[in-house]
mmCIF file of C-alpha atoms and ligand atoms in Angstrom:
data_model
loop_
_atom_site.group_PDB
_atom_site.id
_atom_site.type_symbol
_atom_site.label_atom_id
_atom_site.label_comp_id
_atom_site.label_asym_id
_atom_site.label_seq_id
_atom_site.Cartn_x
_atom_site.Cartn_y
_atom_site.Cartn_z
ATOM 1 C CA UNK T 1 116.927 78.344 0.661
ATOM 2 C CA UNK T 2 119.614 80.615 0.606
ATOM 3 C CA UNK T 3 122.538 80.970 -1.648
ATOM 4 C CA UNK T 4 124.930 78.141 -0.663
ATOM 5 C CA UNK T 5 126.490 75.960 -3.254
ATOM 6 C CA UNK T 6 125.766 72.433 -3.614
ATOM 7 C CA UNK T 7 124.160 72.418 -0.890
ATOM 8 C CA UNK T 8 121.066 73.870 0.606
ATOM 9 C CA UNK T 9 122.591 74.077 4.519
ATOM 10 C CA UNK T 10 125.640 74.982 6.254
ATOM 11 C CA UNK T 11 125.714 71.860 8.110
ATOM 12 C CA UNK T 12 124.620 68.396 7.012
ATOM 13 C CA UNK T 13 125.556 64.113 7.853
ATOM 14 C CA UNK T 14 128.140 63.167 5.383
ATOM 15 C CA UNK T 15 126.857 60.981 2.397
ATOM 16 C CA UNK T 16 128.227 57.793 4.281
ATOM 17 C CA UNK T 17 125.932 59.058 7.548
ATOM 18 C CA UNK T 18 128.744 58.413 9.757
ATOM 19 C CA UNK T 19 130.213 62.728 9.700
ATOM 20 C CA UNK T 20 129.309 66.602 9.102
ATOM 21 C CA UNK T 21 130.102 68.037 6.180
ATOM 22 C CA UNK T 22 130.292 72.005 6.983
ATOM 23 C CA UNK T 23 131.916 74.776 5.155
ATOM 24 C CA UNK T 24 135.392 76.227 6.999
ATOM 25 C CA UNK T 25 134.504 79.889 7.080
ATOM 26 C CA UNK T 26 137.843 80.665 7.567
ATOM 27 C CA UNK T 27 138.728 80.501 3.797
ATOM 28 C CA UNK T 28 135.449 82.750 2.789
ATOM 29 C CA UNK T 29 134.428 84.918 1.273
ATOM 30 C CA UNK T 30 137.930 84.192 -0.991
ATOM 31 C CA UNK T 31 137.610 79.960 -0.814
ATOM 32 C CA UNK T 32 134.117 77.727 -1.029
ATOM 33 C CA UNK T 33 135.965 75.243 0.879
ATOM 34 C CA UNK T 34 133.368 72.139 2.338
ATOM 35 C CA UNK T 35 135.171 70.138 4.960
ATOM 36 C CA UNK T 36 133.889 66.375 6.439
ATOM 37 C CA UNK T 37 134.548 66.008 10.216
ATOM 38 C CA UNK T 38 134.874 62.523 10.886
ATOM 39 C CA UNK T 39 135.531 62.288 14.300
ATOM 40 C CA UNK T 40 134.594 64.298 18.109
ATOM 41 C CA UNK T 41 138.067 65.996 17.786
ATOM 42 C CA UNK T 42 137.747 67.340 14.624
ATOM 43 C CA UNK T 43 134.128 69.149 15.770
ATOM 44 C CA UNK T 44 135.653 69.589 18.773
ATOM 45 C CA UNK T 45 138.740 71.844 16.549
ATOM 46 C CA UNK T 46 136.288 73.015 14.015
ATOM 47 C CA UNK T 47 134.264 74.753 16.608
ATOM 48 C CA UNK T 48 137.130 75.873 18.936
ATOM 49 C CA UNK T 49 139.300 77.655 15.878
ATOM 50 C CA UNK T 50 136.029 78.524 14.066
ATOM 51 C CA UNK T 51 136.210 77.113 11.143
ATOM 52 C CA UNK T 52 132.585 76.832 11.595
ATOM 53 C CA UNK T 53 130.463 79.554 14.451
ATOM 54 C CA UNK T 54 127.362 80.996 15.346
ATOM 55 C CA UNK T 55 125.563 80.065 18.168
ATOM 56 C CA UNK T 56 123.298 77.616 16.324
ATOM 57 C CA UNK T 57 126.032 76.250 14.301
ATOM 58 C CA UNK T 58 128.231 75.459 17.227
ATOM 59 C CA UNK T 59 125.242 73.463 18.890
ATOM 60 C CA UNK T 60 124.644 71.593 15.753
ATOM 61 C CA UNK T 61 127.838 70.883 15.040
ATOM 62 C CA UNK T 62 128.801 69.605 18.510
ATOM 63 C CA UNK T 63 126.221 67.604 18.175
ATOM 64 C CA UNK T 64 127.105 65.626 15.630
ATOM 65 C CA UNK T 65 130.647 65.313 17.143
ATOM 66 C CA UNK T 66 128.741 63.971 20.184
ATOM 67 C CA UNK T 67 127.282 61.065 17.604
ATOM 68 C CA UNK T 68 131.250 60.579 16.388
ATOM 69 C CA UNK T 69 132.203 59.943 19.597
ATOM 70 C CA UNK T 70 129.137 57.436 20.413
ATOM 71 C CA UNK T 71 129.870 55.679 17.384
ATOM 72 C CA UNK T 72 133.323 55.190 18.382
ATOM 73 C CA UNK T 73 132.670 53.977 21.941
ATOM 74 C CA UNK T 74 128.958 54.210 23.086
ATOM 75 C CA UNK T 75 129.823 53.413 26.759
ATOM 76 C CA UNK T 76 128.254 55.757 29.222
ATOM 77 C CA UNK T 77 131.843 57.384 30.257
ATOM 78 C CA UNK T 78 132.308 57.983 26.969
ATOM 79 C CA UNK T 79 129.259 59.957 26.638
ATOM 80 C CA UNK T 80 129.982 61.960 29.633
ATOM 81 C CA UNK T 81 133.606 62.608 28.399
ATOM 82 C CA UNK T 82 132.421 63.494 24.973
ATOM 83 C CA UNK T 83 130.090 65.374 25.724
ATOM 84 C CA UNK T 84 132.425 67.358 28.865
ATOM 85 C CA UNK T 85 135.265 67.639 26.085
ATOM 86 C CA UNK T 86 132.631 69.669 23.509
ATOM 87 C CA UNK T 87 131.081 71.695 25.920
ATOM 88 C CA UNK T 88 134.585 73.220 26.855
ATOM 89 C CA UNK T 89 135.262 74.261 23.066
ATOM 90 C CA UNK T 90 133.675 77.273 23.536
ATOM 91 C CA UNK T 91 132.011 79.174 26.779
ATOM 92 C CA UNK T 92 129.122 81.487 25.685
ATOM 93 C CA UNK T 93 126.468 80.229 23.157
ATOM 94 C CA UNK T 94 124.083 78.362 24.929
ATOM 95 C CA UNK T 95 123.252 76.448 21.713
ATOM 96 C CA UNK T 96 126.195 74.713 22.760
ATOM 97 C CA UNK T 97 124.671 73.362 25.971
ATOM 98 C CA UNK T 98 121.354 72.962 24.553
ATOM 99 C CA UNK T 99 122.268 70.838 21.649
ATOM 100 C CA UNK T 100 124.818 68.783 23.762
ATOM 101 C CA UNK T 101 122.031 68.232 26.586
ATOM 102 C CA UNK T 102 119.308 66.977 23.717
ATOM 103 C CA UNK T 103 121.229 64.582 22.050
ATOM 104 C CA UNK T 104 122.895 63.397 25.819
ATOM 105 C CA UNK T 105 119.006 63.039 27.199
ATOM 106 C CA UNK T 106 118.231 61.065 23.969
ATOM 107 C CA UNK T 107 120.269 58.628 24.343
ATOM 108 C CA UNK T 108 121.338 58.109 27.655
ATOM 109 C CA UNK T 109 118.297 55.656 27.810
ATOM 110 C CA UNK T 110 119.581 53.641 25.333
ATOM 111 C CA UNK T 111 121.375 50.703 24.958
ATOM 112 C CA UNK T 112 124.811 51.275 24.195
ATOM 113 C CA UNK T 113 124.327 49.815 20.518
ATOM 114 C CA UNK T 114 121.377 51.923 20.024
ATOM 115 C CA UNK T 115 122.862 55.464 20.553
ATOM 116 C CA UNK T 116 125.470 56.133 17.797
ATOM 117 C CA UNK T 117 122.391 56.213 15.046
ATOM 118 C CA UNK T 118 119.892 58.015 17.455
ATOM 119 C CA UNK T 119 122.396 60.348 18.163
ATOM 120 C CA UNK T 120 122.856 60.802 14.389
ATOM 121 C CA UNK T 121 119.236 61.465 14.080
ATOM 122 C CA UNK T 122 119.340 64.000 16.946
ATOM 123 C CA UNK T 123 121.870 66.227 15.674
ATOM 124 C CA UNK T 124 119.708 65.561 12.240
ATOM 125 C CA UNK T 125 116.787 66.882 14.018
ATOM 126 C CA UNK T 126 118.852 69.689 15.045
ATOM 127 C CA UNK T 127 119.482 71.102 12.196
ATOM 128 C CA UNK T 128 116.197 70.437 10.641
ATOM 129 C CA UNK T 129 114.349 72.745 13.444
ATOM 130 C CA UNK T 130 116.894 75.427 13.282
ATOM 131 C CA UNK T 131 115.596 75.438 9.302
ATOM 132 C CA UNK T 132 112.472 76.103 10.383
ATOM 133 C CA UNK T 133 112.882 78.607 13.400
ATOM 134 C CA UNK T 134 114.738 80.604 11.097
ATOM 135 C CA UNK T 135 112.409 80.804 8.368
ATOM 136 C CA UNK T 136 109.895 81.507 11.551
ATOM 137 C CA UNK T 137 112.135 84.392 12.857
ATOM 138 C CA UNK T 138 111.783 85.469 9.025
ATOM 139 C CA UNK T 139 108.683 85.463 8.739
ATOM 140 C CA UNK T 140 108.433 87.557 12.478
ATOM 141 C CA UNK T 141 111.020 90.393 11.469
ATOM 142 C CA UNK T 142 108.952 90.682 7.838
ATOM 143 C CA UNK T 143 106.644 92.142 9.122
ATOM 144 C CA UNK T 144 108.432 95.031 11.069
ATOM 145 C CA UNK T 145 110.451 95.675 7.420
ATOM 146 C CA UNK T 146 107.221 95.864 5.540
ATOM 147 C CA UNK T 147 105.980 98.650 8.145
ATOM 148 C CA UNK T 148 109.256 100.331 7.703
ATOM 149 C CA UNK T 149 108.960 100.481 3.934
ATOM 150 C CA UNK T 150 104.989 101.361 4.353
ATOM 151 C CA UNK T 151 106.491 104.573 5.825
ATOM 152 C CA UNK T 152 109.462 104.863 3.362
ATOM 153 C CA UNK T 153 107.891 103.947 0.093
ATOM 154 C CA UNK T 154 109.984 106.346 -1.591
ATOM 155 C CA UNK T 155 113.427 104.782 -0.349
ATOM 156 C CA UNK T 156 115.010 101.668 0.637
ATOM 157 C CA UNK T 157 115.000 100.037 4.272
ATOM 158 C CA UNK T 158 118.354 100.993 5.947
ATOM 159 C CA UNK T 159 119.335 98.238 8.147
ATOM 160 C CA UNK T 160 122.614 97.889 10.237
ATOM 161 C CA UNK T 161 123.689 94.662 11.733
ATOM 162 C CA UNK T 162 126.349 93.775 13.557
ATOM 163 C CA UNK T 163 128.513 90.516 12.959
ATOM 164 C CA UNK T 164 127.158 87.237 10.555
ATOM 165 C CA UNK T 165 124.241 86.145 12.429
ATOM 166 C CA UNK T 166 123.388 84.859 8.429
ATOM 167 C CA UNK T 167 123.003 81.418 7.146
ATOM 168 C CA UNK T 168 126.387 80.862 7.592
ATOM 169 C CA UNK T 169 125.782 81.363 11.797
ATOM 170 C CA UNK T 170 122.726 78.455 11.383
ATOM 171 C CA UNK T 171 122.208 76.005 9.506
ATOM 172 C CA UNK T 172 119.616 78.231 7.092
ATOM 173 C CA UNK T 173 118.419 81.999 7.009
ATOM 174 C CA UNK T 174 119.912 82.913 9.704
ATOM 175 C CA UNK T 175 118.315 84.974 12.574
ATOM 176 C CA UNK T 176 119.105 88.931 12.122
ATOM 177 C CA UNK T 177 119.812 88.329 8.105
ATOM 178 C CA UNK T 178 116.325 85.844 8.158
ATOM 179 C CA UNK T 179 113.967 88.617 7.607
ATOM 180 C CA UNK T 180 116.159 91.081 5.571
ATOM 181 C CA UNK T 181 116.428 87.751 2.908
ATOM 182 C CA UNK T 182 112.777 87.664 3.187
ATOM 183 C CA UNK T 183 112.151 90.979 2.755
ATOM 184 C CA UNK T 184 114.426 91.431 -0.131
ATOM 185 C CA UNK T 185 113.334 88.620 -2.073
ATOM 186 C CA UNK T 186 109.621 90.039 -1.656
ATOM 187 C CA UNK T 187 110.522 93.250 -3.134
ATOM 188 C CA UNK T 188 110.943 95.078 -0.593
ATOM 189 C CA UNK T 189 113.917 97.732 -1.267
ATOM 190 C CA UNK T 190 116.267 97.185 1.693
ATOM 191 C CA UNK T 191 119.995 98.427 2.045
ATOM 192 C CA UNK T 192 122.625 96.711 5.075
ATOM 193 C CA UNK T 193 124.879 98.782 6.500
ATOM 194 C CA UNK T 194 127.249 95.692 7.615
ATOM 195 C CA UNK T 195 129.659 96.341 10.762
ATOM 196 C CA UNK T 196 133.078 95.099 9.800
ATOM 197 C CA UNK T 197 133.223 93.658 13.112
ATOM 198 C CA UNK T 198 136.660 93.556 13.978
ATOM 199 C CA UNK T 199 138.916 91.596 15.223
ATOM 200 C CA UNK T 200 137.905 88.698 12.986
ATOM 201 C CA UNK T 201 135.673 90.559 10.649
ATOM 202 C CA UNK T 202 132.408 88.160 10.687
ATOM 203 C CA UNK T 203 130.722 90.781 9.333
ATOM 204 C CA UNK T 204 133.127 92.121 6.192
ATOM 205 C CA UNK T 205 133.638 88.605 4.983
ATOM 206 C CA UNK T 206 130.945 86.837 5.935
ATOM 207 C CA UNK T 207 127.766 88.914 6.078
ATOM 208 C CA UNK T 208 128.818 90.306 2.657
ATOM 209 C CA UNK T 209 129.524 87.255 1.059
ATOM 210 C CA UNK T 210 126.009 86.568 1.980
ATOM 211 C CA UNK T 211 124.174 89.606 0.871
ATOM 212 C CA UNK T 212 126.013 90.036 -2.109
ATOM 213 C CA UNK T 213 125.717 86.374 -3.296
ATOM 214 C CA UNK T 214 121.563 86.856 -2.504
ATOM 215 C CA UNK T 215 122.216 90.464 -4.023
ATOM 216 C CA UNK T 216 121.287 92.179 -1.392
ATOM 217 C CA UNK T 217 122.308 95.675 -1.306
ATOM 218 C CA UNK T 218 124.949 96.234 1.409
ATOM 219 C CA UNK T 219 127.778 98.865 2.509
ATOM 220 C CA UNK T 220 130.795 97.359 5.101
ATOM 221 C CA UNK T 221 131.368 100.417 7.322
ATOM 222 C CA UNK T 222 133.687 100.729 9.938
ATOM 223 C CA UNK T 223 132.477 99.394 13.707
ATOM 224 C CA UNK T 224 133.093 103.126 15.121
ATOM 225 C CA UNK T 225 130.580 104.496 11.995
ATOM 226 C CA UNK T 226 126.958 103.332 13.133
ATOM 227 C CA UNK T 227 127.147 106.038 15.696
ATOM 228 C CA UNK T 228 127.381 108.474 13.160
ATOM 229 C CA UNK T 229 125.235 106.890 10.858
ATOM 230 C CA UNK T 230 122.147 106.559 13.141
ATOM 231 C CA UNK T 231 122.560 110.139 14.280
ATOM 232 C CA UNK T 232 122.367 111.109 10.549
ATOM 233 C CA UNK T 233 119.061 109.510 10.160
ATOM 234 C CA UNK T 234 120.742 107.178 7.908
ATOM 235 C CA UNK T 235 119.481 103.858 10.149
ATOM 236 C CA UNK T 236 115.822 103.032 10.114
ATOM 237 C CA UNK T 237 116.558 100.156 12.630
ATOM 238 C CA UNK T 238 119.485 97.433 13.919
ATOM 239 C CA UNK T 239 118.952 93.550 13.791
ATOM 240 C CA UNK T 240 121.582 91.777 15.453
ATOM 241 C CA UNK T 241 121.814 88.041 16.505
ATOM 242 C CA UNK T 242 122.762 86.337 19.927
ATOM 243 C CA UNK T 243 124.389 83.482 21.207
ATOM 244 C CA UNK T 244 122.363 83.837 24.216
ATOM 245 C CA UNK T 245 119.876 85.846 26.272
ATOM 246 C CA UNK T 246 119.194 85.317 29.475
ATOM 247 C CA UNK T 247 115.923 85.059 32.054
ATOM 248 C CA UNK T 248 115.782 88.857 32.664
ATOM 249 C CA UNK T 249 116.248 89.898 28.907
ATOM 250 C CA UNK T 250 119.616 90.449 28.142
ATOM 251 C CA UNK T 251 121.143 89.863 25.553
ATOM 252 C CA UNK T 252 124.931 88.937 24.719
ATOM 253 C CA UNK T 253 126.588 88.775 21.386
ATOM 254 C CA UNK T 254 129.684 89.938 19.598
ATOM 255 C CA UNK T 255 131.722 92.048 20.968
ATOM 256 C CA UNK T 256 130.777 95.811 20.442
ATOM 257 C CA UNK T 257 127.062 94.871 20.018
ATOM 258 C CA UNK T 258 126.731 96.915 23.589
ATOM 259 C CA UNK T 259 127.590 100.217 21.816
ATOM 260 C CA UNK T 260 125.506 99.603 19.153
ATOM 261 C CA UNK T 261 122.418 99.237 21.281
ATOM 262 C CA UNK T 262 123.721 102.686 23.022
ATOM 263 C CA UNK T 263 124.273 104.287 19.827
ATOM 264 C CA UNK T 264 120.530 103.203 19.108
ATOM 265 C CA UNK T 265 118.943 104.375 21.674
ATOM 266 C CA UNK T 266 120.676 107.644 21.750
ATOM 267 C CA UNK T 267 119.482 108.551 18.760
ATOM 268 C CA UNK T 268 115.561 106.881 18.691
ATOM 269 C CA UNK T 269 116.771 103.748 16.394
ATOM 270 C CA UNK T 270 114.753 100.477 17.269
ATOM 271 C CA UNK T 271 117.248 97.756 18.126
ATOM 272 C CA UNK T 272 116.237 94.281 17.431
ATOM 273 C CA UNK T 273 117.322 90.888 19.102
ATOM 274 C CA UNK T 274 116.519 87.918 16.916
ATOM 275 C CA UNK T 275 116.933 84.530 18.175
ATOM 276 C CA UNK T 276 115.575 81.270 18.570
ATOM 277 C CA UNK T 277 114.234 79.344 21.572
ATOM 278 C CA UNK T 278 117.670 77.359 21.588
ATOM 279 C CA UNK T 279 119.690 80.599 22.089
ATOM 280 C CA UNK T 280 117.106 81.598 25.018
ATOM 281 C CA UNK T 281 118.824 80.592 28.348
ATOM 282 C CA UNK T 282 116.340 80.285 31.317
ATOM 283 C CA UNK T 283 118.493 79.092 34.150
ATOM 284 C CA UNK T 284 121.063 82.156 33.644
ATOM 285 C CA UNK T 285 119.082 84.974 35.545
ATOM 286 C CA UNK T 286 121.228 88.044 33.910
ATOM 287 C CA UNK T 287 124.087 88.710 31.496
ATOM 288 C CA UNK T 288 126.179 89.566 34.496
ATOM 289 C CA UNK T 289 126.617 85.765 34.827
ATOM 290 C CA UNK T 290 127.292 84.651 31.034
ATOM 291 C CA UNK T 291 130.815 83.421 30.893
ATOM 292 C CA UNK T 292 132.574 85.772 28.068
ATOM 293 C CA UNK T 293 135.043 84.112 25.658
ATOM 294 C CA UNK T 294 138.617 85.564 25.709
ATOM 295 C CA UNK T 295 140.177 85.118 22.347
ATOM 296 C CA UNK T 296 144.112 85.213 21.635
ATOM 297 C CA UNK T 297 145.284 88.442 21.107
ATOM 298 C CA UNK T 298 147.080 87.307 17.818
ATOM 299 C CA UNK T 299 143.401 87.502 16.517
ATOM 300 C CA UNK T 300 143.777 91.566 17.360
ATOM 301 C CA UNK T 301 146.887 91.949 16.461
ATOM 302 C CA UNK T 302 147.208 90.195 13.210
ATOM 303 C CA UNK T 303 145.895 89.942 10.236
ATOM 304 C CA UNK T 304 145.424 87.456 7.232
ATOM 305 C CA UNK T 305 144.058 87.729 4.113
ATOM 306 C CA UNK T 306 144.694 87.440 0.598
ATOM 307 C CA UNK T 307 148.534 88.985 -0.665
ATOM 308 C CA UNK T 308 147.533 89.232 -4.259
ATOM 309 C CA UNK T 309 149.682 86.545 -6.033
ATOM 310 C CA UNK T 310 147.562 83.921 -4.933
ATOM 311 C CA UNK T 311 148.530 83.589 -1.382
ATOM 312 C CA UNK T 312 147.302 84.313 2.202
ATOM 313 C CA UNK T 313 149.761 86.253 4.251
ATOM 314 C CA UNK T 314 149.464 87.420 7.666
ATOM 315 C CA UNK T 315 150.843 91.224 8.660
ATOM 316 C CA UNK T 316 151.102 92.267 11.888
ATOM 317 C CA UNK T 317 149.023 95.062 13.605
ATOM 318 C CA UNK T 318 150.977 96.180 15.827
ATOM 319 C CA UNK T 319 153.795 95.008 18.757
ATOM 320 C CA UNK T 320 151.794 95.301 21.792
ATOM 321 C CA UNK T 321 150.156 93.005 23.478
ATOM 322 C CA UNK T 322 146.282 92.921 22.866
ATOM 323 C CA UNK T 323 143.243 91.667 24.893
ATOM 324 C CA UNK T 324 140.238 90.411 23.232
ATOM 325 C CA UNK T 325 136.697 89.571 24.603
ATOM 326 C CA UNK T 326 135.078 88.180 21.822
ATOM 327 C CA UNK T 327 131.304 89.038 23.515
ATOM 328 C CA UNK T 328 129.491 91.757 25.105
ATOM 329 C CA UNK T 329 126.160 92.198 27.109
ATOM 330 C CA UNK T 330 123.615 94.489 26.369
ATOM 331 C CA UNK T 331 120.853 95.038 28.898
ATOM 332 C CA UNK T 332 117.200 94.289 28.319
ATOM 333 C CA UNK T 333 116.127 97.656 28.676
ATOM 334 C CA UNK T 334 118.139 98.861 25.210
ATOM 335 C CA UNK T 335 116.469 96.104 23.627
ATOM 336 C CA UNK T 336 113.312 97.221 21.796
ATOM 337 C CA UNK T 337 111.932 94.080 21.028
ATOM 338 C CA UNK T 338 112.982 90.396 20.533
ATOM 339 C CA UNK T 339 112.197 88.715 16.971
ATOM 340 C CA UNK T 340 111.830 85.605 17.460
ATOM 341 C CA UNK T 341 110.070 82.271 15.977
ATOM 342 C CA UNK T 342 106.891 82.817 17.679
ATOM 343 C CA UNK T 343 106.981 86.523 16.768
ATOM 344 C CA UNK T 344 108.304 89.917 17.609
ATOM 345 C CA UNK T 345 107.646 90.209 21.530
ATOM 346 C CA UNK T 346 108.279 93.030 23.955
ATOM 347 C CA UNK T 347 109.775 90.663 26.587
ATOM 348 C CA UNK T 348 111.190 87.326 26.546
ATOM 349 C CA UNK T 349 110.939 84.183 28.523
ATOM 350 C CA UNK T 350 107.385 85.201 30.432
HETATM 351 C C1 LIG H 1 122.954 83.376 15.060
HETATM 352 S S1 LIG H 1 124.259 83.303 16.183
HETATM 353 C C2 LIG H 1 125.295 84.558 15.529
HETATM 354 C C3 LIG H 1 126.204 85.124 16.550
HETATM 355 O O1 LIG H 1 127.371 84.318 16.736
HETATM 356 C C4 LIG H 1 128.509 85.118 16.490
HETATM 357 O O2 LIG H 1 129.607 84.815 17.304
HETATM 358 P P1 LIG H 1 130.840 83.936 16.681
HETATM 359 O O3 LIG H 1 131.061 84.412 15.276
HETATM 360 O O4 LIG H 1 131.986 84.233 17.608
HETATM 361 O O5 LIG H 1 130.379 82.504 16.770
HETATM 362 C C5 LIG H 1 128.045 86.535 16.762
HETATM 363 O O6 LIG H 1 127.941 86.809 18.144
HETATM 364 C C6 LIG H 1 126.695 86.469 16.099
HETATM 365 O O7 LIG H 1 125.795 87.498 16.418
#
């Protein structure tokens, strides 16, 4: 278990089994704010404006939206609204598909009085797996941090990562951040050089809230500075999640993940993928054809945070208009190997 509060997850059924309680990122690393959806829309909302994300977050929380909305009306159009109306919240983690098409083929052979609480228990398997691969994925990227230090012994790991693909991003662990937790609490001296990751900063506020709450040692740097840092020798490797990765290999994730893997390979650095089997998409051939989320501009060209006297405020950036991707794709070949739950493998999806 990570660091998390009261709780031991980032996701879990309300006390009263009939909602998700999840925590509303938005407000961290300033605000430990829990929040109980209690209907579709408000998973539906929560996923959309990212008050919760990460590819196996937004599948698990969809999923229990999917059991709000069965609850509410378990009528077959219902279910194929519902689950229509969640899968449009967001376009490229295929957790998002994955968990919707689980908890759909569970209960679509149901009765409709049967598939509120299986659907429940769905989404509550969910979340329960995603434990488990991520511990897995762990236990799979140890092993490539204990060979690191067996050749460093006289200096910590240096790790960059790129975005929160932490325990905040699933519902424990986390993939990338899964083995450096491990690691750490093992003994193992490891330092993260944590990518901002502009424009909405997953990585400044939420990777280090996570690594310094599990006192990990950790430096924010600028997303332009890993160049730089890995042609200093000052990288030993890069971890990074996904929110998918297709048939042939490739792998997308947050935007600017692409020059990272450049950057890498430029200069000799393994780059690791780490993912589960839920974020693996078989039926997408390449990352040509993953559909890449365009965020509002406002998200580039503003900027909240905390003005000091107990407020947030929001300054502008700048009076031009902005466009913002919010993914990239990085080909299979700059991947140098895929950590995943059944271990660290050359190629994926043979
Ligand atoms: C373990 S999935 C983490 C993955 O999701 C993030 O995207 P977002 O914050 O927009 O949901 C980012 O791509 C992370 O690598």
């Amino acid at each position: 278990m990570i660091l998390q509060g009261e709780y031991t997850r980032s996701i879990m059924r309300t006390q009263d089994g009939k909602g998700a309680r999840i925590l509303d990122q938005r407000q961290l690393p300033w605000e430990v704010r829990w929040v109980e959806l209690r209907d579709m829309e408000a998973a539906a909302i929560a996923i959309r404006e990212m008050w919760t994300r990460g590819a196996p977050m937004v599948g698990a929380t969809a999923a229990y939206g999917l059991a709000m909305a069965l609850a509410e009306d378990p009528s077959d159009e219902s279910l194929l609204a519902a689950r229509d109306y969640l899968f449009h919240t967001r376009p490229t983690a295929v957790n998002l598909r994955w968990a919707l098409d689980e908890v759909a083929k569970t209960v679509g052979p149901l009765p409709p009085a049967e598939r509120a609480q299986a659907a429940f228990a769905r989404a509550d398997a969910i979340c329960d797996e995603d434990v488990e691969l991520c511990r897995a994925i762990g236990e799979s990227g140890l092993q490539l941090l204990r060979d690191l230090h067996a050749r460093h012994p006289d200096r910590p790991i240096n790790i960059l990562t790129h975005c929160n693909a932490g325990w905040l991003a699933t519902v424990d662990y986390g993939t990338a951040t899964a083995p450096i937790y491990l690691a750490h609490d093992e003994g193992i001296p490891v330092h993260v050089w944590v990518d901002e990751t502009r424009p909405r900063n997953q990585g400044a506020l939420l990777t280090a809230f996570e690594l310094r709450n599990h006192g990990v040692p950790h430096t924010v740097i600028a997303d332009n500075a890993g160049g730089l840092l890995m042609m200093q020798g000052k990288v030993d490797a890069v971890i990074v999640g996904t929110d998918r990765v297709t048939a042939n290999g490739d792998v997308c994730n947050k935007i600017g993940t692409y020059l990272k893997a450049l950057a890498a390979h430029d200069n000799d650095v393994p780059f690791y993928v780490a993912l589960p089997y839920t974020t693996f998409d078989a039926d997408t051939p390449s990352g040509d054809a993953i559909p890449i989320e365009e965020r509002a501009g406002e998200e580039l060209t503003q900027a909240t945070g905390p003005a000091g006297d107990g407020t947030i405020t929001t300054i502008r950036l700048t009076q031009s208009p902005a466009a913002n991707p919010a993914f990239d794709v990085t080909p299979a070949r700059l991947v140098t190997a895929y950590i995943t739950e059944k271990g660290v493998l050359d190629r994926i999806g043979d």
